[in-house]
Amino acid sequence: MEALAINERHESDSSHGLIEREGEIATLDAFVGDLRASSTTLALVGQAGIGKTTLLRAAARTARGHGARVAWITGMELEADLLLAGLHQLLAALDDVASRLAPRHREVLAAAAGRVEAPAPGLPEVAAAAAELLLRAADRCPLLLVVDDPHWIDRATADVVHRTMEHLRRARPGARVGVLIAMREDDGPLGTVSTLPVGPLSPRAAARLAQAHQPALTTVERRRVVREADGNPVAVQQLATALSVPRRGTPDAALADTGHAGRIERLFAERLTTLPAASRRLLLLMALARDSGRPFVDAADDGIVAADALAAALERRLVATRHGTMVFRHPLVGSAVLGASTAAERREAHLALAEALTPDGDLRVWHLSRATSDEDEEIASLLERAAHDAVACGDAPLALDALLRAADLSPSPAERSRRLAASAFVAAHLHGELADAPQLLISARKAVPGQERSLEAATAAAYILVNDDGDVDAAHRLLHVAVERWGAQPDVSDQVLADALETWLAVCWFSAGRVDLWHPFLKALARLGPRCPPLLGVCASLFGDPAHADDAAHSSLREHLRRVDDAEPGVVIRAGRAAFFTDQVDRCRPAHERVIARAVASGASGTAVAALVTIALDDVAAGRWAEARRR
């Protein structure tokens, strides 16, 4: 019984990685269900850290629930060179079965385990005896043999396992023995064994896992974890842990300076130490380039140096070619590369990448911002403009990243405060992260104690008040005062003013027709005149009193609907809301589907929800219940 308890320790761990694994679980459930009738083998195949072990544990729990017995062989790095070390685990787990074996098989296994003084048996004999041990164990109940981390199993045990699987494949009908084996993508073939590919998590599932593992992560940190981990659950958890530790300096410092690297990452780090300096520099450029395409090659000294440096990294299996592009073989290679670099090396690499990119591109500005550790208003202003471009494209997470970095680089406390407030609005309104926004507003107030709130701060605070607390009156008062004070000032951007007015419009709509709230808003629109976004005035007419809206409002809406297919996400959403009140959503439904798809892909959940609500409400109004439920 003690031996069984030792093996059961594998199944007591947390199964965080089971997010979005319904397909794999269904396959494993079917596999376990077949154990009562036959012997079969299934190999789970995927990269290191992808969640194969977690799935093995889930299958083991299911097997026990079905009355099966479970035995484990787990490869261990420290035992990789010990003869038949893995086989000892199996013999310990099934020690009570050995007495029921034929004398010859019992003697072979005892000799292999070193329990008796006898000549070492050959591996074919050991395999035959091990197969008989498994078959005898399955006499009374089905048996599941789980083989994890086979790349660390000593060669002798690996050969025994392979031969045992062949014996089981030819075993008598109804043997009731199953073998589950977890393999990496680059492990050798298993012949005719069936395989279950275990792929990466979707960005949404990776974000859920990061949130579950480290609830305190900010939106920006969680987004970075999702991007860096590339769907690998272990990478998600390790990077989330790394970023949960407060760090100062550039945003790359958290991953580079963390002491939380796991076993997988340490293995990659060890390979890095044997690389030439040129190869390490090239890998650092790759790690920092991310979505920059291939500027890391242009940023290297020259093509020949880059080719030689890349060849060394390929030889050590740190990078691979995928669809003609060089990529890291595992997500944690990138964080290992960052961890092996200094802050100065990262700044130099960012500067090299910036110089290799288009001079007027937003990505170049991003790398420039990472290349400096000093305050710089010019770069901060360029980042803020890049954030506005990202909002226009529907990429709220990128806009949030840019605004937060712009705030970090702002020499002026007032500008820092304003940009933090703007980031709070993006986090709440476009990214859908109400939990992060209040802390950003607190940081904005701390930047300039006692200073009157900016229009950005008022807009963010009002949005949180009405969407989180439901306080329509407080939100209305805040926006009324703010728009009166700043709305007509020339240094307030049109985008900031539009955000404030749109939020105010939503507050009025949520008031359920209260005239005392609508009148100040409509008077402000009239006073602002040309500065009021045209579609916003149309929405005000159709939201507030659609039955009495004039012909000009309807005509303007029709004109916007004709151009909506090429419009920015914000325009599409505003046009859709106005179209809902005039039964014209069908005219902008394709545009909404486009906005939803892009928002989901970029992580702009607030934008996606806003567009989905319009489509779902229209489905309900039209009696399309199934479609509305699907939304």
XYZ file of C-alpha atoms in Angstrom:
631
model
C 0.000 0.000 0.000
C 2.889 2.381 0.685
C 4.161 1.907 -2.863
C 0.756 2.818 -4.260
C 0.643 5.974 -2.142
C 3.987 7.057 -3.569
C 2.650 6.725 -7.099
C -0.576 8.532 -6.239
C 1.317 11.720 -5.398
C 1.408 12.480 -9.121
C -2.346 12.880 -9.210
C -2.829 15.267 -6.293
C -1.453 18.380 -8.023
C -3.617 21.287 -9.135
C -5.017 21.053 -12.666
C -4.948 24.731 -13.633
C -3.918 23.809 -17.171
C -7.256 22.122 -17.955
C -8.707 25.367 -19.262
C -9.928 24.839 -22.841
C -9.042 21.125 -22.957
C -12.540 19.723 -23.514
C -11.569 17.942 -26.744
C -8.529 16.269 -25.231
C -10.483 15.270 -22.108
C -13.206 13.687 -24.251
C -10.596 11.628 -26.137
C -8.974 10.499 -22.889
C -12.342 9.606 -21.359
C -13.068 7.398 -24.367
C -9.601 5.847 -24.084
C -10.125 5.050 -20.399
C -13.588 3.668 -21.131
C -12.085 1.180 -23.607
C -9.769 -0.284 -20.951
C -12.471 -2.689 -19.791
C -12.408 -4.476 -23.145
C -8.910 -4.323 -24.620
C -5.265 -3.282 -24.444
C -4.390 -0.062 -26.214
C -1.763 2.703 -26.255
C -2.135 6.438 -26.776
C 0.631 9.044 -26.983
C 0.002 12.677 -26.030
C 2.275 14.801 -28.226
C 3.136 18.451 -27.639
C 5.900 20.861 -26.689
C 7.351 21.024 -23.192
C 4.987 22.684 -20.739
C 1.948 22.438 -23.007
C -0.064 20.561 -20.371
C 0.499 16.896 -21.169
C 1.215 15.958 -17.540
C -1.951 17.709 -16.375
C -3.957 15.718 -18.912
C -2.272 12.502 -17.753
C -3.351 13.269 -14.191
C -6.905 13.933 -15.329
C -6.956 10.614 -17.188
C -5.582 8.827 -14.115
C -8.330 10.292 -11.937
C -10.957 9.205 -14.451
C -9.473 5.719 -14.612
C -9.607 5.360 -10.827
C -13.187 6.589 -10.904
C -13.965 3.739 -13.314
C -12.391 1.197 -10.949
C -9.067 0.897 -12.788
C -5.647 0.684 -11.206
C -3.001 3.248 -12.182
C 0.780 2.873 -12.221
C 3.272 5.606 -13.159
C 6.741 5.726 -14.640
C 8.080 9.275 -14.565
C 11.385 10.173 -16.173
C 13.690 12.164 -13.905
C 16.692 14.127 -15.079
C 18.851 12.993 -12.145
C 18.067 9.320 -12.868
C 18.504 9.460 -16.649
C 21.860 7.643 -16.449
C 20.848 5.055 -13.826
C 20.260 1.615 -15.318
C 16.561 0.590 -15.156
C 15.745 3.389 -12.691
C 12.373 3.889 -14.349
C 11.533 0.200 -14.196
C 12.011 0.305 -10.421
C 9.057 2.720 -10.203
C 6.809 0.221 -11.999
C 7.936 -2.696 -9.862
C 7.327 -0.692 -6.682
C 3.826 0.265 -7.812
C 2.886 -3.337 -8.687
C 4.899 -5.125 -6.017
C 1.840 -7.005 -4.740
C 1.316 -8.570 -8.189
C 4.785 -10.124 -8.525
C 3.866 -13.147 -6.379
C 1.299 -14.176 -9.007
C 3.836 -14.336 -11.850
C 5.359 -17.499 -13.249
C 8.661 -18.320 -11.476
C 10.817 -17.408 -14.482
C 9.227 -13.962 -14.902
C 9.439 -13.345 -11.161
C 13.143 -14.195 -11.183
C 13.887 -11.975 -14.192
C 12.263 -8.950 -12.596
C 13.933 -9.591 -9.236
C 17.309 -9.810 -10.959
C 16.622 -6.651 -13.006
C 15.680 -4.786 -9.805
C 18.841 -6.010 -8.063
C 16.820 -7.798 -5.375
C 18.681 -11.082 -5.876
C 22.218 -11.978 -6.818
C 21.917 -13.281 -10.352
C 23.296 -12.508 -13.812
C 21.633 -9.447 -15.348
C 18.864 -10.622 -17.688
C 18.624 -9.359 -21.249
C 16.255 -6.507 -22.040
C 13.940 -8.709 -24.179
C 13.478 -10.990 -21.162
C 12.824 -8.047 -18.872
C 10.280 -6.622 -21.311
C 8.439 -9.929 -21.570
C 8.340 -10.238 -17.775
C 7.175 -6.597 -17.382
C 4.385 -7.171 -19.903
C 3.297 -10.257 -17.979
C 3.356 -8.221 -14.752
C 0.972 -5.663 -16.297
C -1.334 -8.373 -17.633
C -1.492 -10.088 -14.241
C -2.234 -6.738 -12.558
C -5.192 -6.357 -14.938
C -6.695 -9.739 -13.996
C -8.813 -8.204 -11.248
C -9.410 -4.707 -12.661
C -8.331 -2.676 -15.706
C -4.818 -1.215 -15.482
C -3.560 2.122 -16.795
C 0.204 2.574 -17.144
C 1.175 6.249 -17.385
C 4.614 7.140 -18.774
C 5.566 10.791 -18.273
C 8.708 12.657 -19.365
C 10.035 9.646 -21.322
C 12.970 11.732 -22.608
C 14.402 11.569 -19.047
C 13.844 7.828 -18.642
C 17.066 5.815 -18.712
C 17.683 4.077 -22.026
C 17.295 0.588 -20.593
C 13.844 1.352 -19.160
C 12.853 3.153 -22.369
C 13.756 0.035 -24.339
C 11.811 -2.140 -21.887
C 8.749 0.150 -22.171
C 8.905 0.061 -25.959
C 9.180 -3.741 -26.039
C 6.458 -4.072 -23.388
C 4.103 -2.003 -25.556
C 4.801 -4.377 -28.427
C 4.002 -7.358 -26.181
C 0.752 -5.690 -25.081
C -0.203 -4.937 -28.677
C -0.104 -8.672 -29.356
C -1.701 -9.589 -26.001
C -4.756 -11.776 -25.729
C -8.171 -10.147 -26.297
C -9.698 -8.529 -23.236
C -6.339 -7.937 -21.554
C -7.601 -4.583 -20.187
C -4.229 -2.796 -20.072
C -3.799 0.732 -21.383
C -0.619 2.762 -21.812
C -0.664 6.558 -21.853
C 2.628 8.166 -22.778
C 3.461 11.878 -22.968
C 5.937 12.823 -25.685
C 7.504 16.017 -26.951
C 7.100 16.996 -30.564
C 10.724 16.242 -31.384
C 10.834 12.829 -29.660
C 11.301 9.791 -31.861
C 8.340 8.029 -33.559
C 6.333 5.323 -31.799
C 5.448 3.316 -34.873
C 1.737 2.535 -35.129
C 0.775 4.041 -31.765
C -2.197 6.416 -31.902
C -1.404 10.029 -31.008
C -3.348 12.855 -29.395
C -1.850 16.262 -30.334
C -1.883 18.742 -27.456
C -1.740 22.219 -28.932
C -1.415 25.703 -27.429
C -4.209 27.498 -25.598
C -6.114 30.256 -27.341
C -5.288 33.833 -26.227
C -8.574 33.993 -24.310
C -7.864 30.741 -22.436
C -4.276 31.821 -21.732
C -5.583 35.086 -20.259
C -7.987 33.133 -18.027
C -5.139 30.914 -16.848
C -2.912 33.917 -16.106
C -5.738 35.547 -14.159
C -6.377 32.359 -12.171
C -2.681 31.895 -11.411
C -1.931 35.536 -10.517
C -5.155 37.523 -9.930
C -3.186 40.698 -9.139
C -1.784 41.038 -12.668
C -2.731 44.245 -14.449
C -4.293 44.222 -17.901
C -1.002 45.169 -19.524
C 0.898 42.485 -17.626
C -1.697 39.837 -18.447
C -1.615 40.796 -22.115
C 2.155 40.527 -22.133
C 2.024 37.091 -20.522
C -0.416 35.930 -23.198
C 1.787 37.269 -25.980
C 5.060 35.911 -24.595
C 3.702 32.489 -23.582
C 2.276 31.718 -27.023
C -0.407 29.463 -25.573
C 1.933 27.344 -23.438
C 0.329 26.800 -19.980
C 3.601 26.388 -18.070
C 4.978 29.488 -19.755
C 1.794 31.370 -18.814
C 2.203 30.427 -15.148
C 5.942 31.104 -14.969
C 5.714 34.440 -16.776
C 2.685 35.481 -14.706
C 4.644 34.726 -11.536
C 7.596 36.705 -12.867
C 5.505 39.758 -13.715
C 3.668 39.675 -10.393
C 6.904 40.761 -8.669
C 7.131 44.607 -8.667
C 10.025 45.812 -10.824
C 11.459 49.172 -11.782
C 13.010 50.238 -15.065
C 11.981 49.253 -18.577
C 9.046 46.876 -19.100
C 11.456 44.104 -20.101
C 13.073 44.163 -16.662
C 10.429 42.059 -14.916
C 11.041 39.019 -17.086
C 14.763 39.616 -17.358
C 15.480 40.061 -13.657
C 13.081 37.509 -12.227
C 14.363 34.689 -10.092
C 11.238 32.578 -10.713
C 12.422 30.747 -13.825
C 11.311 27.129 -13.845
C 13.095 23.953 -14.825
C 12.251 24.236 -18.521
C 13.513 27.798 -18.726
C 16.703 26.911 -16.856
C 17.445 24.194 -19.396
C 17.245 26.747 -22.196
C 19.353 29.189 -20.185
C 22.081 26.545 -19.873
C 22.160 26.139 -23.655
C 22.513 29.907 -24.044
C 25.761 29.947 -22.068
C 27.474 27.885 -24.783
C 26.480 30.237 -27.608
C 28.848 32.759 -29.203
C 28.202 36.412 -28.302
C 26.860 37.158 -31.800
C 24.275 34.377 -31.440
C 23.140 35.630 -28.027
C 22.760 39.140 -29.433
C 20.708 37.872 -32.362
C 18.432 35.889 -30.049
C 17.967 38.979 -27.882
C 16.932 40.933 -30.980
C 14.461 38.136 -31.819
C 13.050 38.153 -28.274
C 12.497 41.907 -28.355
C 11.291 42.155 -31.969
C 8.044 40.243 -31.340
C 5.613 41.440 -34.001
C 8.237 43.446 -35.875
C 8.606 40.863 -38.649
C 12.305 40.277 -39.355
C 14.017 43.547 -38.352
C 16.241 41.569 -35.978
C 18.146 40.325 -39.054
C 18.570 43.884 -40.353
C 19.530 45.025 -36.868
C 22.332 42.429 -36.683
C 25.832 43.459 -37.798
C 25.409 42.085 -41.323
C 23.791 39.187 -43.179
C 26.767 36.836 -42.880
C 27.116 37.367 -39.142
C 23.368 36.861 -38.731
C 23.453 33.611 -40.720
C 26.362 32.200 -38.672
C 24.793 33.298 -35.404
C 21.484 31.735 -36.370
C 23.162 28.477 -37.350
C 24.618 28.135 -33.855
C 21.178 28.698 -32.291
C 19.629 26.144 -34.653
C 22.273 23.582 -33.725
C 21.423 23.946 -30.027
C 17.702 23.593 -30.794
C 16.806 27.038 -29.466
C 15.165 28.241 -32.673
C 13.380 26.588 -35.582
C 12.052 27.453 -39.015
C 8.287 27.720 -39.279
C 6.621 28.803 -42.536
C 9.897 30.334 -43.683
C 10.332 32.404 -40.495
C 12.725 31.883 -37.618
C 10.897 31.316 -34.305
C 11.841 30.160 -30.833
C 11.317 26.430 -30.360
C 9.567 27.102 -27.048
C 7.986 30.257 -25.585
C 10.294 30.170 -22.573
C 13.393 30.475 -24.777
C 12.558 34.154 -25.203
C 12.268 34.810 -21.466
C 15.461 32.807 -20.888
C 17.204 35.057 -23.419
C 15.905 38.158 -21.609
C 16.999 36.700 -18.291
C 20.529 36.227 -19.606
C 20.762 39.845 -20.816
C 21.633 43.067 -19.008
C 19.509 46.233 -18.986
C 22.114 47.965 -21.136
C 22.065 45.134 -23.678
C 18.261 45.299 -23.905
C 18.298 49.062 -24.440
C 20.959 48.713 -27.137
C 18.942 45.980 -28.859
C 15.743 48.071 -28.797
C 17.654 50.982 -30.325
C 19.033 48.732 -33.086
C 15.521 47.491 -33.836
C 14.167 51.040 -33.944
C 16.842 52.058 -36.438
C 15.955 49.087 -38.653
C 12.269 50.049 -38.843
C 10.333 52.604 -40.900
C 11.085 56.080 -39.478
C 7.450 57.146 -39.109
C 6.026 53.814 -37.910
C 4.383 53.308 -34.524
C 6.490 50.191 -33.923
C 9.679 52.237 -34.219
C 8.344 54.602 -31.566
C 7.623 51.622 -29.324
C 11.210 50.355 -29.544
C 12.569 53.875 -28.985
C 10.522 54.077 -25.803
C 12.114 50.829 -24.589
C 15.593 52.026 -25.535
C 15.489 54.868 -23.023
C 15.299 54.813 -19.256
C 15.095 58.613 -18.980
C 12.063 60.858 -19.204
C 11.503 62.095 -22.757
C 8.502 64.220 -23.727
C 9.111 63.820 -27.464
C 8.911 60.024 -27.274
C 5.994 60.237 -24.830
C 4.057 62.402 -27.301
C 4.798 60.004 -30.153
C 3.597 57.105 -27.985
C 0.377 58.942 -27.192
C -0.227 59.460 -30.906
C 0.468 55.749 -31.465
C -2.103 54.982 -28.760
C -4.735 57.026 -30.622
C -3.879 55.127 -33.815
C -4.303 51.847 -31.941
C -7.709 52.925 -30.617
C -8.783 53.818 -34.155
C -7.747 50.337 -35.305
C -9.583 48.689 -32.413
C -6.435 47.495 -30.633
C -7.256 48.641 -27.098
C -4.515 46.552 -25.386
C -1.824 48.131 -27.570
C -3.266 51.586 -26.857
C -3.160 50.863 -23.135
C 0.461 49.705 -23.325
C 1.455 52.838 -25.225
C -0.336 55.250 -22.867
C 1.168 53.662 -19.767
C 4.661 53.822 -21.231
C 4.032 57.414 -22.315
C 3.083 58.227 -18.723
C 6.314 56.633 -17.475
C 8.376 58.810 -19.842
C 6.516 62.070 -19.135
C 8.784 64.738 -17.523
C 5.772 66.862 -16.573
C 3.672 65.606 -13.638
C 0.586 67.143 -15.267
C 1.163 65.236 -18.506
C 1.872 62.052 -16.589
C -1.401 62.471 -14.705
C -3.353 63.149 -17.888
C -1.929 60.111 -19.670
C -2.593 57.830 -16.718
C -6.185 59.045 -16.701
C -6.450 58.379 -20.433
C -5.131 54.860 -19.850
C -7.813 54.351 -17.175
C -10.506 55.185 -19.725
C -9.027 52.845 -22.341
C -8.743 50.072 -19.734
C -12.371 50.442 -18.670
C -14.192 51.450 -21.839
C -12.323 49.671 -24.638
C -10.472 46.893 -22.859
C -13.362 46.066 -20.532
C -11.148 45.972 -17.423
C -13.079 47.917 -14.793
C -10.959 46.412 -12.016
C -7.720 48.021 -13.259
C -9.074 51.481 -14.055
C -9.601 52.820 -10.497
C -5.981 52.156 -9.550
C -4.818 54.019 -12.660
C -6.986 56.985 -11.670
C -5.511 56.931 -8.165
C -2.028 57.001 -9.727
C -3.100 59.931 -11.910
C -4.224 61.931 -8.859
C -1.009 61.115 -7.010
C 1.042 62.444 -9.930
C -0.336 65.973 -9.383
C -1.798 66.249 -5.863
C -4.458 68.924 -5.574
C -4.648 69.684 -9.297
C -8.096 69.834 -10.931
C -8.982 66.715 -12.861
C -8.350 66.620 -16.586
C -11.125 65.818 -19.058
C -9.553 62.370 -19.452
C -9.780 61.748 -15.706
C -13.379 62.937 -15.515
C -14.376 60.710 -18.441
C -12.708 57.636 -16.936
C -14.179 58.250 -13.488
C -17.676 58.800 -14.904
C -17.475 55.619 -16.968
C -16.509 53.612 -13.891
C -19.238 55.230 -11.791
C -22.041 54.368 -14.192
C -20.819 50.907 -15.247
C -19.510 49.634 -11.928
C -21.525 51.474 -9.277
C -24.561 52.433 -11.370
C -24.349 56.005 -10.033
C -25.891 57.937 -12.929
C -26.227 61.232 -11.064
C -22.611 61.398 -9.888
C -21.317 60.461 -13.358
C -23.527 63.123 -14.954
C -22.347 65.865 -12.567
C -18.711 64.948 -13.153
C -18.990 65.106 -16.943
C -21.168 68.225 -16.945
C -18.541 70.200 -15.008
C -15.623 68.741 -16.969
C -17.045 69.426 -20.443
C -18.056 72.963 -19.399
C -14.515 73.599 -18.165
C -12.400 71.945 -20.843
C -14.631 71.116 -23.811
C -13.973 74.287 -25.794
C -10.248 74.525 -25.065
C -8.113 74.078 -28.201
C -5.483 71.923 -26.467
C -8.061 69.190 -25.770
C -7.905 66.682 -28.619
C -10.995 65.843 -30.641
C -10.688 62.197 -29.583
C -10.674 63.059 -25.876
C -13.684 65.346 -26.313
C -15.525 62.661 -28.322
C -14.855 60.087 -25.576
C -16.228 62.469 -22.936
C -19.349 63.285 -24.918
C -20.010 59.666 -25.820
C -19.721 58.668 -22.164
C -22.059 61.513 -21.213
C -24.536 60.333 -23.846
C -24.448 56.824 -22.365
C -25.062 58.263 -18.882
C -28.129 60.116 -20.175
C -29.434 57.007 -21.912
C -28.992 54.960 -18.722
C -31.089 57.559 -16.866
C -34.282 56.069 -18.365
C -35.506 59.279 -19.997
C -34.825 61.806 -17.246
C -35.219 65.200 -18.929
C -33.177 66.969 -16.235
C -30.119 64.991 -17.368
C -30.717 65.174 -21.130
C -31.106 68.984 -21.334
C -27.584 69.935 -20.094
C -26.064 67.386 -22.452
C -27.975 68.623 -25.506
C -27.146 72.251 -24.652
C -23.432 71.334 -24.457
C -23.603 69.705 -27.903
C -25.204 72.805 -29.371
C -22.628 75.091 -27.744
C -19.691 73.033 -29.041
C -21.035 73.216 -32.595
C -18.439 72.010 -35.152
C -16.339 70.350 -32.431
C -19.141 67.908 -31.728
C -18.639 64.691 -33.731
C -21.447 64.578 -36.354
C -22.549 61.022 -35.610
C -22.734 61.819 -31.898
C -25.403 64.427 -32.534
C -27.363 61.906 -34.586
C -27.103 59.370 -31.757
C -28.286 61.968 -29.259
C -31.425 62.617 -31.319
C -32.218 58.955 -31.884
C -31.353 57.755 -28.370
C -33.110 60.502 -26.461
C -36.362 60.783 -28.421
C -36.376 58.533 -31.515
C -40.076 59.141 -32.165
C -39.505 62.895 -32.632
C -36.096 62.837 -34.343
C -36.072 65.151 -37.376
C -35.393 64.225 -41.001
C -31.860 65.601 -40.791
C -30.931 63.040 -38.123
C -32.338 60.142 -40.160
C -30.634 61.404 -43.329
C -27.295 61.760 -41.555
C -27.574 58.233 -40.149
C -28.308 56.790 -43.584
C -25.189 58.537 -44.925
C -23.042 57.086 -42.149
C -24.471 53.612 -42.722
C -23.473 53.823 -46.387
C -19.846 54.312 -45.309
C -19.825 52.084 -42.236
C -18.029 49.114 -43.822
C -14.744 51.050 -43.897
C -15.258 52.944 -40.643
C -13.285 52.759 -37.397
C -14.642 50.490 -34.623
C -15.961 53.405 -32.559
C -17.902 54.798 -35.527
C -19.338 51.353 -36.321
C -20.560 50.909 -32.741
C -22.123 54.383 -32.581
C -23.820 53.885 -35.967
C -25.117 50.487 -34.830
C -26.688 51.909 -31.693
C -28.470 54.599 -33.690
C -29.480 52.029 -36.303
C -31.053 49.843 -33.613
C -33.558 52.557 -32.730
C -34.536 52.891 -36.402
C -34.623 49.159 -37.297
C -31.610 49.375 -39.603
C -29.071 47.117 -37.871
C -29.011 44.750 -40.869
C -27.289 47.509 -42.842
C -24.311 47.522 -40.490
C -24.290 43.904 -39.275
C -21.282 42.843 -41.434
C -19.303 45.807 -40.106
C -20.138 44.756 -36.547
C -19.009 41.182 -37.246
C -15.693 42.570 -38.506
C -15.259 44.721 -35.398
C -16.093 41.779 -33.111
C -13.598 39.461 -34.827
C -10.780 41.993 -34.642
C -11.570 42.961 -31.076
C -11.571 39.338 -29.897
C -8.278 38.696 -31.696
C -6.594 41.731 -30.091
C -8.102 41.288 -26.625
C -10.263 44.436 -26.777
C -13.107 42.844 -24.854
C -14.908 46.127 -24.175
C -15.138 46.857 -27.889
C -16.268 43.310 -28.646
C -19.021 43.424 -26.004
C -20.292 46.799 -27.221
C -20.676 45.486 -30.764
C -22.135 42.175 -29.592
C -24.818 43.904 -27.520
C -26.180 45.733 -30.545
C -26.325 42.566 -32.650
C -27.864 40.510 -29.828
C -30.523 43.153 -29.057
C -31.473 43.287 -32.717
C -31.790 39.477 -32.771
C -34.070 39.618 -29.733
C -36.212 42.369 -31.265
C -36.581 40.334 -34.467
C -37.439 37.118 -32.602
C -34.228 35.348 -33.574
C -33.950 33.696 -30.168
C -31.393 31.035 -31.097
C -29.076 33.614 -32.676
C -29.386 35.911 -29.675
C -28.620 33.043 -27.300
C -25.547 32.106 -29.342
C -24.199 35.613 -28.978
